[in-house]
């Protein structure tokens, strides 16, 4: 039995300890689900790697584009979370309003997915325009045409995961994502290599496995929302055909900046990889290793940020300034505190972490290992600001403040971050390390500005709701 997180308005947590416990109950399964999701995204590439260089390149590019577009749409629909949380904070029996938010988020997910699916079916054209090898572009195009059918299930599953977490059942996210991982592994094993009598479909089999994995995830969430004893009372699929255009526009208004913020950040790290490619092959390999290590650690503050949006959103709906302050500050302490511990760990045993990816004692890996050690030195520093900006954005989303944080992200990531990466990477002897210092600069500026905005929330009028 998955223990529910209390969602009734009731009294606010009496102290920081109570808020800390409430946050952890909500954040822990979300962090676990985020970590498993990384594995889900990597499964296709891991299996296809055995098929050869061309197929590996095609799968890597196809998965990157697919994930970028899918998570952009999930970011767009995730605006339902602070709206649901605010309704729960306003009153204990917000069944009708919660159902409206979930219904319109599902509508938005469907309408937003249709043009993106069409884009994915033009994968070969996109890859050729990006200057990729013709054979890689052809193979990636076939892969993307099939995996396009996984987009809608993935987006709808994201909406339902948001609803389940906001309604106090975050544990389902961990279990359902784990199920999706198992389906993805089994599907790849059966369809890529033709085990147990299944046809050996190679790259196309991997794409079909992704469709199955995300399809099972969507179905599982649908079953959960209609059968779970706490969730079914909201009748989230009731009157699914009814439009609520005011709520639809509200989700679009709040969700578009979230989507763009995620794209800006993802594109910054993608752009950094391109800069590394201009510097050297060894730099690209070292960058991939260091970035993957940092990405694993980032899943913790990202999960805390998701939980903080709900906790702050409930306090915002309850019109309780003390609760807002407590919920936001506790989340910031947890997120930054974990990243401080993560930074110390990276400083203490960087070679051990690199050893997960390559053998640091082999002579042929010496250059890559040396570069990865330098990059991890910077990564340890930016762990702090990366955690701070993630959680700060989450607490501000709880206040339904998304537009200005988006502009801060655009300025910090692309003016300061990418600009500094180019300057230090190509105008100084730092080279690849300079690119990483550029990433740190961008994240640092964003974190400082977001934390400043959180600290000035009363003066800026961010905490005011109806009658507050």
PDB file of C-alpha atoms in Angstrom, residues 215-337:
ATOM      1  CA  UNK A 215       1.994   3.206 -23.842  1.00  0.00           C
ATOM      2  CA  UNK A 216       2.080   0.948 -20.794  1.00  0.00           C
ATOM      3  CA  UNK A 217       2.954   3.959 -18.645  1.00  0.00           C
ATOM      4  CA  UNK A 218      -0.078   5.891 -19.927  1.00  0.00           C
ATOM      5  CA  UNK A 219      -2.422   2.935 -19.400  1.00  0.00           C
ATOM      6  CA  UNK A 220      -1.052   2.283 -15.912  1.00  0.00           C
ATOM      7  CA  UNK A 221      -1.663   5.870 -14.845  1.00  0.00           C
ATOM      8  CA  UNK A 222      -5.157   5.756 -16.315  1.00  0.00           C
ATOM      9  CA  UNK A 223      -5.966   2.664 -14.263  1.00  0.00           C
ATOM     10  CA  UNK A 224      -4.481   4.218 -11.132  1.00  0.00           C
ATOM     11  CA  UNK A 225      -6.445   7.466 -11.441  1.00  0.00           C
ATOM     12  CA  UNK A 226      -9.701   5.543 -11.746  1.00  0.00           C
ATOM     13  CA  UNK A 227      -9.099   2.860  -9.085  1.00  0.00           C
ATOM     14  CA  UNK A 228      -6.891   4.346  -6.370  1.00  0.00           C
ATOM     15  CA  UNK A 229      -9.092   4.977  -3.336  1.00  0.00           C
ATOM     16  CA  UNK A 230      -7.866   8.574  -2.868  1.00  0.00           C
ATOM     17  CA  UNK A 231      -7.701   9.565  -6.527  1.00  0.00           C
ATOM     18  CA  UNK A 232     -10.909   8.042  -7.849  1.00  0.00           C
ATOM     19  CA  UNK A 233     -13.105  10.403  -5.806  1.00  0.00           C
ATOM     20  CA  UNK A 234     -11.960  13.244  -8.065  1.00  0.00           C
ATOM     21  CA  UNK A 235     -13.447  11.491 -11.159  1.00  0.00           C
ATOM     22  CA  UNK A 236     -10.630  12.994 -13.229  1.00  0.00           C
ATOM     23  CA  UNK A 237     -11.910  11.558 -16.509  1.00  0.00           C
ATOM     24  CA  UNK A 238     -15.502  12.570 -15.855  1.00  0.00           C
ATOM     25  CA  UNK A 239     -17.118  14.661 -18.588  1.00  0.00           C
ATOM     26  CA  UNK A 240     -13.840  14.586 -20.521  1.00  0.00           C
ATOM     27  CA  UNK A 241     -15.534  16.109 -23.569  1.00  0.00           C
ATOM     28  CA  UNK A 242     -16.442  19.383 -21.817  1.00  0.00           C
ATOM     29  CA  UNK A 243     -14.305  22.398 -22.624  1.00  0.00           C
ATOM     30  CA  UNK A 244     -13.165  24.912 -20.004  1.00  0.00           C
ATOM     31  CA  UNK A 245     -11.399  27.453 -22.189  1.00  0.00           C
ATOM     32  CA  UNK A 246     -10.636  29.848 -19.338  1.00  0.00           C
ATOM     33  CA  UNK A 247      -8.769  27.070 -17.502  1.00  0.00           C
ATOM     34  CA  UNK A 248      -7.135  25.961 -20.765  1.00  0.00           C
ATOM     35  CA  UNK A 249      -5.798  29.476 -21.352  1.00  0.00           C
ATOM     36  CA  UNK A 250      -4.612  29.688 -17.751  1.00  0.00           C
ATOM     37  CA  UNK A 251      -2.563  26.505 -18.153  1.00  0.00           C
ATOM     38  CA  UNK A 252      -1.135  27.801 -21.431  1.00  0.00           C
ATOM     39  CA  UNK A 253      -0.288  31.156 -19.795  1.00  0.00           C
ATOM     40  CA  UNK A 254       1.564  29.529 -16.914  1.00  0.00           C
ATOM     41  CA  UNK A 255       2.916  26.543 -18.828  1.00  0.00           C
ATOM     42  CA  UNK A 256       4.428  28.232 -21.878  1.00  0.00           C
ATOM     43  CA  UNK A 257       7.150  29.980 -19.822  1.00  0.00           C
ATOM     44  CA  UNK A 258       7.889  26.685 -18.019  1.00  0.00           C
ATOM     45  CA  UNK A 259       8.256  24.920 -21.352  1.00  0.00           C
ATOM     46  CA  UNK A 260      10.533  27.634 -22.736  1.00  0.00           C
ATOM     47  CA  UNK A 261      12.645  27.666 -19.564  1.00  0.00           C
ATOM     48  CA  UNK A 262      13.256  23.933 -19.863  1.00  0.00           C
ATOM     49  CA  UNK A 263      14.127  24.343 -23.545  1.00  0.00           C
ATOM     50  CA  UNK A 264      16.545  27.190 -22.782  1.00  0.00           C
ATOM     51  CA  UNK A 265      18.351  25.111 -20.168  1.00  0.00           C
ATOM     52  CA  UNK A 266      18.439  21.940 -22.253  1.00  0.00           C
ATOM     53  CA  UNK A 267      19.643  23.861 -25.285  1.00  0.00           C
ATOM     54  CA  UNK A 268      22.415  25.470 -23.212  1.00  0.00           C
ATOM     55  CA  UNK A 269      23.904  22.079 -22.391  1.00  0.00           C
ATOM     56  CA  UNK A 270      23.334  20.897 -25.952  1.00  0.00           C
ATOM     57  CA  UNK A 271      25.119  24.013 -27.196  1.00  0.00           C
ATOM     58  CA  UNK A 272      27.984  23.337 -24.799  1.00  0.00           C
ATOM     59  CA  UNK A 273      28.382  19.870 -26.333  1.00  0.00           C
ATOM     60  CA  UNK A 274      28.597  21.468 -29.790  1.00  0.00           C
ATOM     61  CA  UNK A 275      31.297  23.852 -28.532  1.00  0.00           C
ATOM     62  CA  UNK A 276      33.218  20.877 -27.178  1.00  0.00           C
ATOM     63  CA  UNK A 277      33.021  19.281 -30.612  1.00  0.00           C
ATOM     64  CA  UNK A 278      34.753  22.333 -32.069  1.00  0.00           C
ATOM     65  CA  UNK A 279      37.557  21.983 -29.524  1.00  0.00           C
ATOM     66  CA  UNK A 280      38.304  18.259 -29.829  1.00  0.00           C
ATOM     67  CA  UNK A 281      37.053  14.669 -29.737  1.00  0.00           C
ATOM     68  CA  UNK A 282      38.546  13.935 -26.308  1.00  0.00           C
ATOM     69  CA  UNK A 283      36.772  17.008 -24.930  1.00  0.00           C
ATOM     70  CA  UNK A 284      33.421  15.704 -26.195  1.00  0.00           C
ATOM     71  CA  UNK A 285      33.930  12.334 -24.478  1.00  0.00           C
ATOM     72  CA  UNK A 286      35.073  13.933 -21.218  1.00  0.00           C
ATOM     73  CA  UNK A 287      32.185  16.403 -21.349  1.00  0.00           C
ATOM     74  CA  UNK A 288      29.671  13.566 -21.785  1.00  0.00           C
ATOM     75  CA  UNK A 289      31.053  11.713 -18.750  1.00  0.00           C
ATOM     76  CA  UNK A 290      31.153  14.766 -16.466  1.00  0.00           C
ATOM     77  CA  UNK A 291      27.719  15.958 -17.596  1.00  0.00           C
ATOM     78  CA  UNK A 292      26.144  12.559 -16.986  1.00  0.00           C
ATOM     79  CA  UNK A 293      27.522  12.487 -13.433  1.00  0.00           C
ATOM     80  CA  UNK A 294      26.172  15.987 -12.803  1.00  0.00           C
ATOM     81  CA  UNK A 295      22.809  15.057 -14.354  1.00  0.00           C
ATOM     82  CA  UNK A 296      22.341  12.136 -11.966  1.00  0.00           C
ATOM     83  CA  UNK A 297      22.910  14.419  -8.964  1.00  0.00           C
ATOM     84  CA  UNK A 298      20.563  17.044 -10.447  1.00  0.00           C
ATOM     85  CA  UNK A 299      17.595  14.663 -10.276  1.00  0.00           C
ATOM     86  CA  UNK A 300      17.398  15.226  -6.508  1.00  0.00           C
ATOM     87  CA  UNK A 301      16.885  19.031  -6.525  1.00  0.00           C
ATOM     88  CA  UNK A 302      14.683  18.633  -9.596  1.00  0.00           C
ATOM     89  CA  UNK A 303      12.426  16.256  -7.649  1.00  0.00           C
ATOM     90  CA  UNK A 304      12.510  18.600  -4.653  1.00  0.00           C
ATOM     91  CA  UNK A 305      11.514  21.453  -6.968  1.00  0.00           C
ATOM     92  CA  UNK A 306       8.522  19.454  -8.256  1.00  0.00           C
ATOM     93  CA  UNK A 307       7.436  18.782  -4.677  1.00  0.00           C
ATOM     94  CA  UNK A 308       8.083  22.406  -3.667  1.00  0.00           C
ATOM     95  CA  UNK A 309       5.751  23.648  -6.407  1.00  0.00           C
ATOM     96  CA  UNK A 310       2.948  21.613  -4.834  1.00  0.00           C
ATOM     97  CA  UNK A 311       3.760  22.521  -1.216  1.00  0.00           C
ATOM     98  CA  UNK A 312       4.114  26.243  -1.936  1.00  0.00           C
ATOM     99  CA  UNK A 313       1.075  26.074  -4.221  1.00  0.00           C
ATOM    100  CA  UNK A 314      -1.076  24.703  -1.408  1.00  0.00           C
ATOM    101  CA  UNK A 315       0.123  27.444   0.931  1.00  0.00           C
ATOM    102  CA  UNK A 316      -0.543  30.017  -1.801  1.00  0.00           C
ATOM    103  CA  UNK A 317      -4.087  28.748  -2.228  1.00  0.00           C
ATOM    104  CA  UNK A 318      -4.616  28.769   1.557  1.00  0.00           C
ATOM    105  CA  UNK A 319      -3.528  32.444   1.603  1.00  0.00           C
ATOM    106  CA  UNK A 320      -1.011  31.689   4.358  1.00  0.00           C
ATOM    107  CA  UNK A 321       2.146  33.826   4.114  1.00  0.00           C
ATOM    108  CA  UNK A 322       3.863  31.999   6.969  1.00  0.00           C
ATOM    109  CA  UNK A 323       3.273  28.648   5.321  1.00  0.00           C
ATOM    110  CA  UNK A 324       4.476  29.979   1.952  1.00  0.00           C
ATOM    111  CA  UNK A 325       7.721  31.156   3.538  1.00  0.00           C
ATOM    112  CA  UNK A 326       8.244  27.953   5.466  1.00  0.00           C
ATOM    113  CA  UNK A 327       7.491  25.656   2.511  1.00  0.00           C
ATOM    114  CA  UNK A 328       9.756  27.563   0.131  1.00  0.00           C
ATOM    115  CA  UNK A 329      12.673  27.966   2.522  1.00  0.00           C
ATOM    116  CA  UNK A 330      12.612  24.329   3.642  1.00  0.00           C
ATOM    117  CA  UNK A 331      12.683  23.206   0.001  1.00  0.00           C
ATOM    118  CA  UNK A 332      15.612  25.508  -0.754  1.00  0.00           C
ATOM    119  CA  UNK A 333      17.579  24.236   2.238  1.00  0.00           C
ATOM    120  CA  UNK A 334      16.948  20.606   1.247  1.00  0.00           C
ATOM    121  CA  UNK A 335      17.864  21.120  -2.413  1.00  0.00           C
ATOM    122  CA  UNK A 336      20.969  23.220  -1.829  1.00  0.00           C
ATOM    123  CA  UNK A 337      22.031  21.050   1.110  1.00  0.00           C
TER     124      UNK A 337
END
